Amino acid sequence: MQYQRRLFLTFLFFTVFHYSRAQALPQWQEVQPGIWKATAGKPEKISLLGAAGAKPNLTALAALPKSPFPLSKTDISVRVIDGKTYLRFPLEEGEQLFGLGLNFQTVNQRGRIMELHVDHYGGKDNGRTHAPVPFYVSSKGYGVLVDAARYITVYAGTAVRTDAKHPPVLRDRNTDKKWEAQPYSDAVEMLVPAEGATLYVFAGPTPMNVVQRYNLMNGGGYLPPKWGLGFTQRVPTLYSQDDILKEVQSFEEHNFPLDFIGVEPGWHSMAYPCTFEWEKTRFPDPKGFLKKLADKGISANLWMNPYVSPVGSLYPKIKPFTGSHTVWNGIVPDFTMPQARQLFKEHFMSQHLNIGVGGYKIDEVDGYDNWIWPDVATFPSGTSAEQMRQTYGLMVQQMTGSWFREINKRTYGLVRASNAGASSFPYVIYNDYYSHKDFITALVNSSFIGVLWTPEVRASKTAEEWVRRMQSVCFSPMAMLNAWADGTKPWSFPDVEQAVSDVANLRMQLLPYLYSTFAQYRFEGKPPFRAMNLVEGFGFKSVTVAGTFDATANPYAMSLKKDIKDQYMMGDYLLVAPMFAGEKSREVYLPQGKWYDFYTGKEVGENQLITVTPALDKIPLFVKDGALIPMVPPHRQAPKAGETLPLTVRHYGTASGSFQLYDDDGTTFDFEKGTYSFTRLTVSKTADGKLRGDMAAPVNSKPFGYSKEIKWEFMTP
């Protein structure tokens, strides 16, 4: 009897001990203003933020509004059971969730089940995507990040626990028309297939503040070189150096903007897998070729994937530091190992950077499962194949970006996979999917997760589709034409050649505004292209017969009814509403305050839903009351260091306004040492009610690439 009693007490002790460990409340520590960190179980050595390696922008974080911990700590549950971590975060009724990866079809992710898994996007928002960032932003003004390099399953308000504090209403499907197949859930639950993870909670008070904190914790957004915001063209695979120079010449002859050229796989002596060495027949003089491009103001961007060919000189050196499985017969470097990173650096510096290469297009680091390394692969560092899959895009971005930083040269390129912590990387995500509407939704969603995305232009069936796609890319992070497969050029559709030229020139005119907007990304953490859900005063509650909305209502109520996924903001003042082939008109949701047509200055509405019917040569653009839009004359290339351009500043509406015009040398990282200028532009009303523009003295007076004599345009018809 006594033995049985001791056995029972021992069993009870270990049961209570295990249960208490599993249910332990996380201990939250404020690690930066408005950012709290906690440990769940035993986090693994490899993590997303660890792979990214970014350092927080402490000064900018300290400047954000102070805010308390935004959730009930007792309602956050952490359990570690059978080597897996179970997480639960509370949700309120009506709360929306944004983020959770680069999604192409949905903006509000509440009510969805996702497995966050780096992959080539397959047409479904199921978590398998190029940037499956385990970070969500709530419409209530807080964010949650799970820093674990694993395939994380997310139940975004879909699962109902028996002990739920706010369970759904019990309904009888036989008689109750309000019965729902997916009842209301009061929690976000996640399953991490690991013994632990590091958790972060970000305060607001607004969703934009949440995104700012997330980006700034990861170093702040990237500020591209000025040429990176110009126009880019990618050429056919087997083009030689002479073919590429002829291509550049054709852009000059058509007076079409071009700042950098994309060189596809044919530059390698072998591709799929790659040697990263120049093919001598097509490129007999790489250094001379790059010099000729530079003399024409053109930067070269080289395509690559990181799988090493057995015929390349890098192969025998790096083979000991590669995985158990190949990709297209190429060995897979283990970039968690410093030896592999150093060998790649030495090879790339000597073959590329030291002779003038401007950047890379990093392909095939995402999926599919049937061509990338399998989950049964092993790596010499002990990093699992799953962890490698989740972090590989991050590591290649961080590694290549650091090489350019070492030579004090900014770069701007393309990548197919990313994840949490990537805000400060010089890369824009792209893919092979080609739905125009979904491209815009991805651009909207990129603003929640600290990545950039481009809706590139490839083939088009009609002139209408061609110009509509070109208009979209000209209002994106990278204005890229990638139609080499069918040879389409900007001027291939004569009916819309002028319209295509006009919108490309408009992007070049807007470079002062766009460059300043990217500076805002770098210094303040605000994404340059923004979902409407991040805009102050967006969303409305009720509609009157006249079509106006209640300006005092919940600012997110309109988007509760419908995802706003086909319009977005470029910076603080420009609302972009792309048109798609086959459409003659479209609806646009205008936030609070008066809005004006960009082209005419005509007032179009205030706090309402409008319908617009633009001409084929115009992408609908709307400007906020009091906005200042700095512009320069049309020019084929981004301004070079030391170049001075005349400046025109447009003012819209009747309200006073201001704009912080940013400038630096456009190519180096010297701005991080204070070599930049911020110049405050203002418009105010004089005593007689007229508008007057003023330019303050620049803060940090050099460099400043604009004339001191500004032409002011008051867009008031």
XYZ file of C-alpha atoms in Angstrom:
717
model
C 0.000 0.000 0.000
C 2.803 2.396 0.925
C 4.637 1.524 -2.305
C 1.506 2.234 -4.334
C 1.066 5.555 -2.529
C 4.677 6.598 -3.306
C 4.218 5.533 -6.913
C 1.032 7.598 -7.200
C 2.682 10.679 -5.656
C 5.672 10.326 -7.963
C 3.366 10.054 -10.975
C 1.377 13.076 -9.754
C 4.551 15.124 -9.232
C 5.907 14.458 -12.718
C 2.484 15.027 -14.272
C 2.088 18.403 -12.549
C 5.720 19.284 -13.312
C 5.324 18.445 -17.012
C 1.963 20.228 -17.231
C 3.316 23.359 -15.536
C 6.284 23.418 -17.908
C 3.978 23.040 -20.860
C 1.648 25.795 -19.681
C 4.251 28.245 -18.377
C 3.411 31.852 -19.153
C 6.102 33.493 -21.298
C 8.203 36.112 -19.542
C 8.107 39.242 -21.664
C 11.045 41.650 -21.695
C 10.917 44.997 -23.482
C 14.037 44.801 -25.668
C 13.359 47.982 -27.677
C 10.751 50.705 -27.188
C 7.401 49.073 -27.912
C 8.939 45.646 -28.692
C 8.785 42.744 -26.259
C 10.613 39.436 -26.476
C 9.930 36.083 -24.801
C 11.287 32.572 -25.049
C 9.047 29.566 -25.610
C 10.710 26.276 -24.683
C 14.230 25.860 -26.061
C 14.709 27.909 -29.241
C 16.955 26.362 -31.859
C 20.368 27.695 -32.804
C 19.199 28.504 -36.344
C 16.520 31.196 -36.525
C 15.127 33.573 -39.118
C 16.414 36.753 -37.487
C 19.730 35.069 -36.802
C 20.113 34.217 -40.489
C 19.225 37.790 -41.475
C 21.705 39.214 -38.967
C 20.263 42.728 -38.960
C 20.956 45.302 -36.258
C 18.103 47.486 -34.966
C 17.898 51.184 -35.746
C 17.849 52.329 -32.131
C 17.508 56.047 -32.802
C 14.457 55.643 -35.035
C 12.809 53.155 -32.673
C 13.160 55.587 -29.786
C 11.353 58.271 -31.815
C 8.139 56.242 -32.200
C 5.160 56.806 -29.872
C 5.371 55.069 -26.520
C 2.860 52.283 -26.092
C 2.168 49.647 -23.408
C 2.149 45.898 -23.969
C -0.850 45.541 -26.283
C -2.230 42.115 -25.279
C -3.388 40.370 -22.148
C -0.307 38.435 -21.070
C -2.395 35.819 -19.308
C -4.240 35.084 -22.549
C -1.030 34.144 -24.352
C -0.438 30.419 -24.047
C 2.785 28.487 -24.693
C 3.047 24.706 -24.499
C 5.854 22.352 -25.473
C 4.569 18.823 -26.027
C 6.378 15.926 -27.712
C 9.069 18.193 -29.081
C 6.613 20.652 -30.632
C 5.684 24.162 -29.545
C 2.017 25.169 -29.330
C 1.291 28.899 -29.281
C -1.950 30.758 -28.686
C -2.622 34.510 -28.934
C -5.985 36.166 -28.216
C -8.282 37.741 -30.815
C -11.220 40.092 -30.471
C -14.373 40.001 -32.515
C -14.045 42.142 -35.666
C -10.243 42.150 -35.453
C -8.412 41.735 -38.761
C -5.054 40.081 -39.376
C -2.601 41.152 -42.057
C 0.726 39.696 -43.104
C 1.640 36.027 -42.617
C 3.639 35.968 -45.803
C 3.662 37.304 -49.333
C 0.102 36.398 -50.271
C -1.231 37.005 -53.776
C -5.004 36.769 -53.404
C -6.029 37.825 -49.907
C -5.199 40.743 -47.603
C -7.161 39.986 -44.430
C -5.825 36.594 -43.321
C -8.271 35.996 -40.484
C -10.163 32.750 -40.849
C -7.408 31.000 -42.798
C -5.172 27.987 -42.155
C -1.639 28.263 -43.522
C 1.620 26.334 -43.455
C 4.360 28.941 -43.727
C 6.780 27.238 -46.072
C 9.306 28.799 -48.474
C 8.204 27.727 -51.930
C 7.563 28.830 -55.490
C 4.074 30.344 -55.359
C 1.517 27.886 -56.717
C -1.605 30.007 -57.088
C -3.034 29.399 -53.603
C -2.623 31.487 -50.473
C -1.926 28.438 -48.316
C 1.337 29.638 -46.765
C 3.623 28.205 -49.446
C 5.101 31.326 -50.935
C 8.351 33.173 -51.613
C 8.342 34.968 -48.271
C 6.294 33.022 -45.669
C 7.055 35.528 -42.903
C 5.569 34.371 -39.549
C 4.568 37.896 -38.610
C 1.058 39.282 -38.443
C -0.285 42.781 -37.903
C -3.632 43.335 -36.216
C -6.094 46.069 -37.100
C -6.126 46.699 -33.338
C -2.602 48.063 -33.546
C -0.166 45.328 -32.503
C 1.955 42.648 -34.179
C 3.293 39.171 -33.378
C 6.438 37.517 -34.772
C 7.466 33.886 -34.229
C 11.181 33.606 -34.896
C 11.597 29.954 -35.818
C 13.134 28.558 -39.017
C 10.501 25.853 -39.364
C 7.365 25.095 -41.383
C 4.929 26.828 -39.044
C 1.234 25.980 -39.191
C -1.033 28.940 -38.444
C -4.709 28.801 -37.509
C -5.562 32.466 -37.943
C -8.805 32.597 -35.988
C -10.157 29.256 -37.214
C -9.959 26.786 -34.327
C -12.318 26.934 -31.320
C -11.089 25.543 -28.019
C -13.402 24.019 -25.432
C -11.983 26.476 -22.867
C -12.369 29.547 -25.122
C -13.123 32.737 -23.170
C -15.339 34.000 -25.981
C -16.859 30.943 -27.669
C -19.089 31.270 -30.748
C -22.862 31.329 -30.418
C -24.412 27.876 -30.577
C -26.715 27.709 -33.614
C -29.005 25.082 -35.125
C -28.336 24.651 -38.812
C -31.840 23.265 -39.306
C -33.548 26.485 -38.268
C -31.004 29.282 -37.868
C -29.990 31.135 -41.047
C -27.026 32.645 -39.185
C -25.413 29.232 -38.740
C -21.801 29.300 -39.972
C -19.632 26.467 -41.223
C -16.634 28.200 -39.646
C -17.685 29.519 -36.240
C -16.056 32.555 -34.693
C -12.695 31.889 -33.010
C -11.090 34.087 -30.375
C -7.484 33.051 -30.962
C -4.559 32.720 -33.338
C -2.901 29.349 -32.778
C 0.417 28.194 -34.210
C 2.247 24.902 -34.252
C 6.043 25.084 -34.468
C 7.652 21.649 -35.090
C 10.512 22.347 -32.698
C 11.163 22.378 -28.951
C 10.959 26.134 -28.788
C 10.896 29.494 -30.506
C 11.592 33.145 -29.774
C 8.494 35.338 -29.697
C 8.115 39.065 -30.264
C 5.159 41.357 -29.684
C 5.106 44.801 -31.291
C 2.995 47.667 -30.005
C 1.331 50.365 -32.107
C -0.681 52.288 -31.356
C -1.481 52.164 -35.107
C -0.870 49.314 -37.577
C 1.637 51.571 -39.353
C 3.570 52.014 -36.102
C 3.647 48.223 -35.735
C 5.147 47.822 -39.212
C 7.630 50.607 -38.510
C 8.826 48.900 -35.330
C 9.195 45.584 -37.140
C 11.194 47.121 -39.997
C 13.363 49.241 -37.713
C 14.123 46.288 -35.446
C 15.499 44.669 -38.606
C 17.697 47.623 -39.482
C 15.208 49.823 -41.303
C 14.241 49.538 -44.944
C 16.781 49.478 -47.742
C 17.671 52.668 -49.592
C 18.510 51.670 -53.192
C 21.047 53.480 -55.350
C 19.331 56.049 -57.528
C 19.930 53.952 -60.637
C 18.008 51.108 -58.991
C 14.832 53.177 -59.159
C 15.261 53.793 -62.875
C 14.121 51.420 -65.595
C 15.578 47.930 -66.127
C 15.473 45.519 -69.051
C 16.440 41.842 -68.948
C 17.878 40.316 -72.116
C 17.603 36.821 -73.688
C 19.589 33.953 -72.182
C 22.229 33.580 -74.879
C 22.863 37.257 -75.604
C 26.550 38.059 -75.970
C 28.239 41.195 -74.681
C 27.878 42.706 -78.172
C 24.164 41.818 -78.283
C 23.646 43.518 -74.920
C 25.447 46.665 -76.014
C 23.215 46.750 -79.105
C 20.189 46.393 -76.828
C 21.347 49.381 -74.803
C 21.830 51.301 -78.025
C 18.243 50.530 -79.090
C 16.938 52.090 -75.876
C 19.007 55.183 -76.604
C 17.620 55.373 -80.139
C 14.048 55.184 -78.853
C 14.861 57.690 -76.086
C 13.492 55.211 -73.554
C 14.696 55.192 -69.922
C 17.281 52.568 -68.982
C 19.515 52.454 -65.907
C 20.433 48.803 -65.514
C 20.442 45.734 -67.670
C 19.660 42.188 -66.545
C 22.035 39.540 -67.891
C 20.381 36.114 -67.931
C 22.047 32.646 -67.464
C 24.093 32.660 -70.695
C 26.876 34.705 -69.105
C 27.904 31.578 -67.131
C 30.224 29.053 -68.731
C 27.600 26.595 -67.460
C 24.206 27.247 -65.877
C 21.762 24.993 -64.013
C 24.119 24.274 -62.191
C 26.325 27.352 -62.283
C 30.029 28.054 -62.535
C 29.744 31.811 -61.810
C 32.483 32.208 -64.418
C 32.157 34.101 -67.706
C 31.520 32.166 -70.905
C 34.490 33.140 -73.075
C 32.769 33.014 -76.464
C 29.879 35.292 -75.580
C 31.860 37.365 -73.064
C 35.506 37.461 -74.160
C 36.185 40.696 -72.244
C 33.899 40.972 -69.184
C 35.778 43.880 -67.637
C 35.771 45.846 -70.875
C 32.103 45.029 -71.408
C 31.164 46.305 -67.952
C 33.256 49.435 -68.538
C 31.379 50.163 -71.776
C 28.074 49.782 -69.951
C 29.248 52.073 -67.145
C 30.327 54.689 -69.687
C 26.732 54.680 -70.936
C 25.429 55.041 -67.375
C 24.256 51.415 -67.218
C 24.743 48.950 -64.357
C 24.854 45.192 -65.008
C 22.776 42.757 -62.956
C 23.803 39.085 -63.263
C 21.426 36.137 -63.003
C 22.555 33.265 -60.790
C 21.437 30.404 -58.610
C 23.795 29.186 -55.882
C 24.152 25.548 -56.985
C 27.764 24.871 -57.966
C 28.621 23.083 -61.193
C 31.247 20.294 -61.150
C 33.018 21.970 -64.108
C 33.627 25.255 -62.269
C 36.793 26.167 -60.395
C 34.806 26.764 -57.205
C 33.524 23.164 -57.057
C 36.482 21.283 -55.492
C 37.091 24.025 -52.948
C 33.547 24.245 -51.645
C 32.476 20.599 -51.946
C 33.366 19.717 -48.295
C 30.933 22.425 -47.175
C 27.879 21.305 -49.147
C 24.766 19.212 -48.576
C 24.000 15.561 -49.243
C 21.752 16.213 -52.251
C 22.216 18.135 -55.482
C 19.999 20.595 -57.333
C 20.246 20.126 -61.137
C 23.456 18.149 -60.474
C 24.925 21.110 -58.621
C 26.125 20.911 -55.038
C 24.332 23.043 -52.435
C 26.607 25.212 -50.267
C 25.911 25.205 -46.547
C 25.867 28.959 -45.981
C 25.555 28.551 -42.223
C 29.257 27.656 -42.392
C 31.766 30.527 -42.577
C 34.035 28.493 -44.864
C 31.355 28.257 -47.552
C 30.540 31.948 -47.289
C 34.213 32.927 -47.545
C 34.817 30.772 -50.633
C 31.796 32.277 -52.371
C 32.939 35.755 -51.437
C 36.455 35.273 -52.817
C 35.120 33.827 -56.067
C 32.457 36.493 -56.600
C 34.685 39.402 -55.641
C 37.366 38.424 -58.134
C 35.018 37.380 -60.939
C 32.335 40.075 -60.563
C 32.452 42.894 -58.036
C 36.058 43.885 -58.613
C 35.433 44.354 -62.335
C 32.220 46.381 -61.970
C 29.187 44.090 -61.635
C 26.308 46.068 -60.089
C 24.127 43.347 -58.582
C 22.453 39.955 -58.819
C 19.218 38.220 -59.651
C 19.138 35.279 -57.218
C 16.956 32.571 -58.727
C 15.682 29.154 -57.629
C 16.166 29.456 -53.864
C 12.462 28.919 -53.190
C 11.145 25.572 -54.589
C 9.371 23.510 -55.964
C 9.802 20.391 -53.827
C 10.630 18.253 -56.853
C 13.729 20.239 -57.794
C 15.120 21.852 -54.642
C 16.843 19.703 -52.014
C 14.431 17.350 -50.206
C 13.614 17.461 -46.525
C 15.677 14.274 -46.048
C 18.838 16.135 -47.107
C 21.586 16.704 -44.564
C 24.182 19.445 -44.290
C 27.653 19.354 -42.703
C 26.797 22.031 -40.150
C 23.963 19.907 -38.763
C 21.363 22.397 -39.988
C 18.279 20.481 -41.069
C 16.987 20.634 -44.648
C 13.808 22.311 -43.376
C 15.737 25.031 -41.584
C 17.920 25.523 -44.643
C 14.844 25.861 -46.858
C 13.367 28.559 -44.604
C 16.571 30.602 -44.350
C 18.474 30.070 -47.619
C 17.073 33.130 -49.364
C 17.871 35.234 -46.304
C 21.446 34.005 -46.127
C 22.184 34.593 -49.811
C 20.736 38.109 -49.600
C 22.690 38.950 -46.470
C 25.908 37.493 -47.836
C 25.871 39.164 -51.249
C 24.630 42.453 -49.825
C 27.538 42.525 -47.379
C 30.064 42.225 -50.224
C 28.808 45.401 -51.848
C 28.790 47.158 -48.498
C 32.470 46.266 -48.044
C 33.367 48.153 -51.231
C 31.007 51.032 -50.304
C 28.796 50.474 -53.317
C 25.025 50.205 -53.074
C 23.345 47.475 -55.070
C 19.775 46.570 -55.976
C 18.693 43.178 -57.209
C 16.118 40.412 -57.381
C 15.493 37.330 -55.269
C 13.036 34.454 -55.259
C 12.913 33.676 -51.519
C 12.955 35.690 -48.327
C 11.649 35.592 -44.779
C 11.548 37.530 -41.520
C 14.291 40.073 -40.900
C 14.836 41.059 -44.545
C 13.826 44.738 -44.408
C 17.372 46.072 -44.848
C 18.327 43.788 -47.745
C 18.887 45.240 -51.253
C 16.503 42.852 -52.990
C 13.056 42.814 -54.563
C 11.088 39.550 -54.800
C 9.817 38.294 -58.162
C 8.417 35.008 -59.517
C 7.068 33.135 -62.560
C 3.393 33.587 -61.666
C 1.734 36.126 -63.972
C -1.696 37.258 -62.792
C -1.733 41.054 -63.042
C -4.403 41.519 -60.373
C -2.663 39.110 -58.004
C 0.610 40.956 -58.594
C -0.989 44.081 -57.148
C -2.363 42.159 -54.160
C 1.169 40.885 -53.495
C 2.448 44.475 -53.661
C -0.183 45.433 -51.083
C 0.747 42.523 -48.807
C 4.493 43.116 -49.062
C 4.044 46.266 -46.970
C 3.085 44.257 -43.875
C 6.105 41.927 -43.795
C 9.208 43.988 -44.543
C 9.873 42.844 -48.115
C 9.693 44.464 -51.547
C 7.868 42.931 -54.517
C 7.751 43.839 -58.209
C 4.896 43.152 -60.658
C 7.313 42.732 -63.589
C 6.179 42.845 -67.240
C 6.630 39.840 -69.488
C 4.549 38.816 -72.507
C 1.195 40.483 -73.211
C -1.559 39.343 -75.572
C -2.750 42.831 -76.484
C -1.537 46.400 -76.580
C -4.012 47.214 -73.806
C -2.577 44.555 -71.507
C 0.948 45.712 -72.346
C 0.382 49.322 -71.351
C -1.616 48.432 -68.229
C 1.151 46.142 -66.986
C 3.801 48.736 -67.789
C 1.868 51.319 -65.811
C 1.845 49.048 -62.757
C 5.589 48.341 -62.786
C 6.328 52.055 -63.064
C 4.587 52.445 -59.707
C 6.406 49.628 -57.918
C 9.791 49.115 -56.194
C 11.466 48.084 -59.454
C 10.393 49.160 -62.956
C 11.338 45.941 -64.702
C 10.727 44.670 -68.219
C 11.447 40.916 -68.361
C 9.992 39.999 -71.755
C 13.147 38.458 -73.213
C 11.435 35.111 -73.874
C 9.282 36.563 -76.674
C 11.457 39.567 -77.528
C 8.865 42.227 -76.702
C 10.284 45.724 -76.299
C 8.642 48.836 -74.804
C 7.908 50.029 -78.334
C 6.661 46.671 -79.712
C 3.006 47.787 -79.666
C 2.924 50.955 -81.806
C -0.606 51.869 -80.702
C 0.559 52.356 -77.104
C 4.228 53.183 -77.607
C 3.665 56.793 -76.573
C 1.601 55.771 -73.534
C 4.344 53.376 -72.408
C 6.978 56.054 -72.927
C 4.872 58.579 -71.015
C 4.471 56.429 -67.911
C 8.167 55.446 -67.901
C 9.082 59.126 -68.130
C 6.620 59.930 -65.372
C 8.413 57.495 -63.070
C 11.693 59.229 -63.884
C 10.101 62.621 -63.177
C 8.916 61.350 -59.805
C 12.346 60.099 -58.681
C 12.795 62.909 -56.078
C 9.476 61.865 -54.494
C 10.225 58.146 -54.797
C 13.800 58.422 -53.510
C 12.598 60.457 -50.530
C 9.941 57.817 -49.902
C 12.612 55.093 -49.802
C 14.608 57.307 -47.422
C 11.530 57.300 -45.206
C 11.635 53.480 -45.365
C 15.298 53.550 -44.325
C 15.073 56.147 -41.552
C 11.499 55.680 -40.269
C 10.572 52.124 -41.253
C 7.543 53.152 -43.327
C 7.176 50.893 -46.387
C 7.419 52.858 -49.630
C 4.411 51.025 -51.122
C 1.627 50.639 -48.561
C -1.596 48.784 -48.070
C -4.589 51.044 -47.550
C -5.014 49.369 -44.160
C -1.849 51.159 -43.036
C -3.173 54.586 -44.035
C -4.546 56.940 -41.413
C -8.221 57.616 -42.055
C -8.832 54.606 -44.285
C -12.050 52.595 -44.119
C -15.621 53.601 -43.421
C -18.699 52.349 -41.671
C -21.828 53.302 -43.561
C -22.847 54.616 -46.959
C -25.381 57.323 -47.657
C -27.409 57.687 -50.816
C -24.873 60.264 -52.044
C -22.079 57.719 -51.715
C -20.172 59.333 -48.833
C -19.044 57.541 -45.715
C -19.166 58.246 -42.007
C -15.835 59.950 -41.287
C -16.074 59.298 -37.550
C -16.548 55.561 -37.878
C -14.175 52.684 -37.264
C -11.308 53.352 -39.708
C -11.169 49.682 -40.720
C -14.883 48.916 -41.087
C -14.995 49.151 -44.887
C -12.261 46.585 -45.266
C -14.202 44.275 -42.939
C -16.674 43.934 -45.791
C -14.166 43.651 -48.627
C -10.429 43.184 -49.055
C -8.967 46.339 -50.561
C -6.330 44.577 -52.628
C -6.160 46.465 -55.932
C -5.058 49.921 -54.804
C -2.228 51.181 -52.604
C -0.225 54.204 -51.550
C 3.174 55.180 -52.920
C 4.589 57.182 -50.047
C 2.514 59.525 -47.935
C 0.608 61.298 -50.670
C 0.084 59.295 -53.896
C -2.779 56.794 -54.152
C -2.290 54.330 -57.041
C -5.263 52.489 -58.547
C -4.025 50.264 -61.425
C -6.219 49.317 -64.365
C -6.326 45.802 -65.800
C -6.870 44.604 -69.375
C -10.552 44.523 -70.273
C -11.567 47.136 -67.718
C -13.028 50.459 -68.797
C -13.732 51.711 -65.288
C -13.000 50.804 -61.688
C -13.921 51.734 -58.135
C -11.504 53.529 -55.836
C -11.856 53.882 -52.056
C -10.721 57.311 -50.885
C -9.628 57.734 -47.244
C -10.646 60.671 -45.109
C -9.758 64.126 -46.362
C -10.045 65.613 -49.827
C -8.366 63.902 -52.781
C -7.360 65.298 -56.162
C -6.616 63.913 -59.607
C -2.848 63.820 -60.092
C -2.945 64.911 -63.712
C -5.467 67.750 -63.547
C -5.641 68.810 -59.906
C -9.419 68.398 -59.983
C -11.054 67.419 -56.693
C -12.418 63.861 -56.998
C -13.875 63.100 -53.592
C -13.589 62.945 -49.846
C -14.041 59.891 -47.652
C -15.962 57.986 -50.304
C -16.142 55.349 -52.997
C -15.746 56.740 -56.505
C -15.832 55.220 -59.986
C -13.220 56.339 -62.500
C -13.022 55.809 -66.269
C -9.472 56.705 -67.270
C -8.050 56.834 -70.768
C -5.747 54.006 -71.817
C -2.682 56.222 -71.467
C -3.343 57.041 -67.801
C -2.991 54.971 -64.642
C -5.388 56.467 -62.062
C -3.417 58.484 -59.506
C -4.862 60.544 -56.668
C -3.178 62.999 -54.346
C -3.995 63.957 -50.788
C -5.085 67.497 -49.909
C -2.048 69.602 -49.028
C 0.381 67.149 -50.674
C 3.678 68.304 -52.139
C 5.091 66.220 -54.997
C 8.678 67.123 -56.001
C 9.483 66.338 -59.647
C 12.251 66.820 -62.208
C 12.051 67.064 -66.008
C 11.852 63.782 -67.990
C 15.279 62.170 -68.290
C 16.481 58.761 -69.457
C 18.584 57.905 -66.427
C 18.705 58.556 -62.720
C 20.862 61.558 -61.792
C 24.535 60.864 -61.184
C 26.579 62.069 -58.208
C 27.255 65.778 -58.554
C 24.541 66.310 -61.162
C 22.094 69.161 -60.494
C 18.547 69.027 -61.859
C 15.843 71.717 -61.961
C 13.103 71.011 -59.432
C 9.374 71.501 -59.765
C 7.168 71.059 -56.712
C 3.475 70.451 -57.235
C 0.988 71.309 -54.513
C -2.509 69.834 -54.527
C -5.650 71.133 -52.915
C -6.103 74.051 -50.561
C -4.538 72.844 -47.305
C -1.068 73.773 -46.119
C 1.465 70.998 -46.435
C 5.087 69.963 -46.220
C 7.523 67.416 -47.635
C 10.966 66.273 -46.532
C 13.067 66.113 -49.699
C 15.962 63.700 -49.262
C 19.208 63.541 -51.219
C 22.638 61.915 -51.072
C 25.293 60.832 -53.582
C 22.979 58.063 -54.808
C 25.586 55.299 -54.949
C 27.540 54.817 -51.705
C 26.793 54.158 -48.049
C 28.299 57.504 -47.040
C 24.793 58.640 -46.070
C 25.113 56.378 -43.024
C 27.941 58.644 -41.877
C 25.846 61.785 -42.245
C 26.615 62.678 -45.872
C 23.052 63.423 -46.926
C 20.528 66.242 -46.851
C 16.927 66.643 -45.771
C 15.275 69.777 -47.136
C 11.882 70.817 -45.863
C 9.504 72.062 -48.551
C 6.374 73.832 -47.343
C 3.265 75.469 -48.744
C 1.300 77.846 -46.549
C -1.369 80.497 -46.959
C -0.486 84.167 -46.984
C -2.545 86.830 -45.229
C -4.637 87.348 -48.351
C -5.418 83.623 -48.610
C -3.015 82.792 -51.430
C -0.698 79.787 -51.402
C 3.038 80.292 -51.129
C 5.852 77.775 -51.412
C 9.074 77.893 -49.399
C 12.233 75.813 -49.162
C 14.146 75.729 -45.883
C 17.904 75.422 -45.721
C 18.928 71.752 -46.082
C 19.823 69.827 -42.942
C 23.323 68.503 -43.683
C 23.768 70.779 -46.674
C 25.581 68.330 -48.955
C 24.887 66.658 -51.265
C 21.881 68.364 -52.803
C 21.295 67.528 -56.459
C 18.572 70.070 -57.187
C 18.581 73.726 -58.108
C 17.853 76.166 -55.311
C 15.369 77.975 -57.548
C 12.180 75.918 -57.353
C 9.269 76.113 -59.746
C 6.063 75.875 -57.740
C 2.936 74.479 -59.422
C -0.353 74.907 -57.584
C -2.675 72.253 -58.979
C -5.946 74.065 -58.379
C -8.049 74.200 -61.576
